[in-house]
Amino acid sequence: MSTTSAGSGLALPRWAVQRVSAVVRQAGGASGGSSALPLGEIARKAGISKSLTRRCLRSIGA
């Protein structure tokens, strides 16, 4: 996976996308959907800001 851009034109760090993806996968495996966790909870578990989390979620299509 390479660095991607979503919306703002700024490149997303690959590590951030990977962290968000891992959190979403864990939540989806436990409860059956990527919307099981609110944005703030995903951000907290990934250790990144909510705005960066939102951009990562858009880029992975969750």
mmCIF file of C-alpha atoms in Angstrom:
data_model
loop_
_atom_site.group_PDB
_atom_site.id
_atom_site.type_symbol
_atom_site.label_atom_id
_atom_site.label_comp_id
_atom_site.label_asym_id
_atom_site.label_seq_id
_atom_site.Cartn_x
_atom_site.Cartn_y
_atom_site.Cartn_z
ATOM 1 C CA MET A 1 0.000 0.000 0.000
ATOM 2 C CA SER A 2 1.354 3.417 -0.872
ATOM 3 C CA THR A 3 0.726 6.891 0.465
ATOM 4 C CA THR A 4 -2.666 8.061 -0.729
ATOM 5 C CA SER A 5 -4.568 11.321 -0.819
ATOM 6 C CA ALA A 6 -8.185 11.874 0.099
ATOM 7 C CA GLY A 7 -10.110 15.076 -0.352
ATOM 8 C CA SER A 8 -7.725 17.709 0.958
ATOM 9 C CA GLY A 9 -4.915 16.952 -1.478
ATOM 10 C CA LEU A 10 -2.507 16.134 1.347
ATOM 11 C CA ALA A 11 -0.863 12.731 1.328
ATOM 12 C CA LEU A 12 -1.999 10.303 3.999
ATOM 13 C CA PRO A 13 0.752 8.517 5.903
ATOM 14 C CA ARG A 14 0.691 4.796 5.151
ATOM 15 C CA TRP A 15 1.152 3.941 8.830
ATOM 16 C CA ALA A 16 -1.982 5.923 9.742
ATOM 17 C CA VAL A 17 -4.095 4.112 7.138
ATOM 18 C CA GLN A 18 -2.735 0.783 8.407
ATOM 19 C CA ARG A 19 -3.569 1.620 12.043
ATOM 20 C CA VAL A 20 -7.113 2.725 11.220
ATOM 21 C CA SER A 21 -7.612 -0.315 9.015
ATOM 22 C CA ALA A 22 -6.483 -2.621 11.829
ATOM 23 C CA VAL A 23 -8.831 -0.989 14.359
ATOM 24 C CA VAL A 24 -11.776 -1.216 11.943
ATOM 25 C CA ARG A 25 -10.980 -4.873 11.173
ATOM 26 C CA GLN A 26 -10.880 -5.728 14.893
ATOM 27 C CA ALA A 27 -14.172 -3.950 15.543
ATOM 28 C CA GLY A 28 -15.801 -5.529 12.494
ATOM 29 C CA GLY A 29 -14.708 -8.992 13.493
ATOM 30 C CA ALA A 30 -16.176 -8.604 16.950
ATOM 31 C CA SER A 31 -19.476 -6.949 16.086
ATOM 32 C CA GLY A 32 -20.036 -7.382 12.369
ATOM 33 C CA GLY A 33 -19.514 -3.906 10.941
ATOM 34 C CA SER A 34 -17.087 -1.024 10.532
ATOM 35 C CA SER A 35 -19.596 1.441 12.008
ATOM 36 C CA ALA A 36 -19.534 -0.367 15.363
ATOM 37 C CA LEU A 37 -17.125 2.212 16.812
ATOM 38 C CA PRO A 38 -17.595 5.982 16.790
ATOM 39 C CA LEU A 39 -14.949 8.088 15.075
ATOM 40 C CA GLY A 40 -13.422 9.256 18.357
ATOM 41 C CA GLU A 41 -13.007 5.696 19.589
ATOM 42 C CA ILE A 42 -11.307 4.602 16.362
ATOM 43 C CA ALA A 43 -8.983 7.612 16.610
ATOM 44 C CA ARG A 44 -8.156 6.854 20.248
ATOM 45 C CA LYS A 45 -7.409 3.193 19.557
ATOM 46 C CA ALA A 46 -5.289 4.096 16.504
ATOM 47 C CA GLY A 47 -3.474 6.827 18.448
ATOM 48 C CA ILE A 48 -4.139 9.551 15.865
ATOM 49 C CA SER A 49 -6.345 12.635 15.511
ATOM 50 C CA LYS A 50 -10.006 12.423 14.557
ATOM 51 C CA SER A 51 -9.416 14.443 11.388
ATOM 52 C CA LEU A 52 -6.666 12.088 10.226
ATOM 53 C CA THR A 53 -8.844 9.117 11.188
ATOM 54 C CA ARG A 54 -11.710 10.520 9.097
ATOM 55 C CA ARG A 55 -9.421 10.932 6.068
ATOM 56 C CA CYS A 56 -8.079 7.380 6.486
ATOM 57 C CA LEU A 57 -11.605 5.960 6.722
ATOM 58 C CA ARG A 58 -12.543 7.741 3.502
ATOM 59 C CA SER A 59 -9.488 6.371 1.734
ATOM 60 C CA ILE A 60 -10.216 2.761 2.738
ATOM 61 C CA GLY A 61 -13.905 3.116 2.008
ATOM 62 C CA ALA A 62 -15.115 2.276 5.509
#
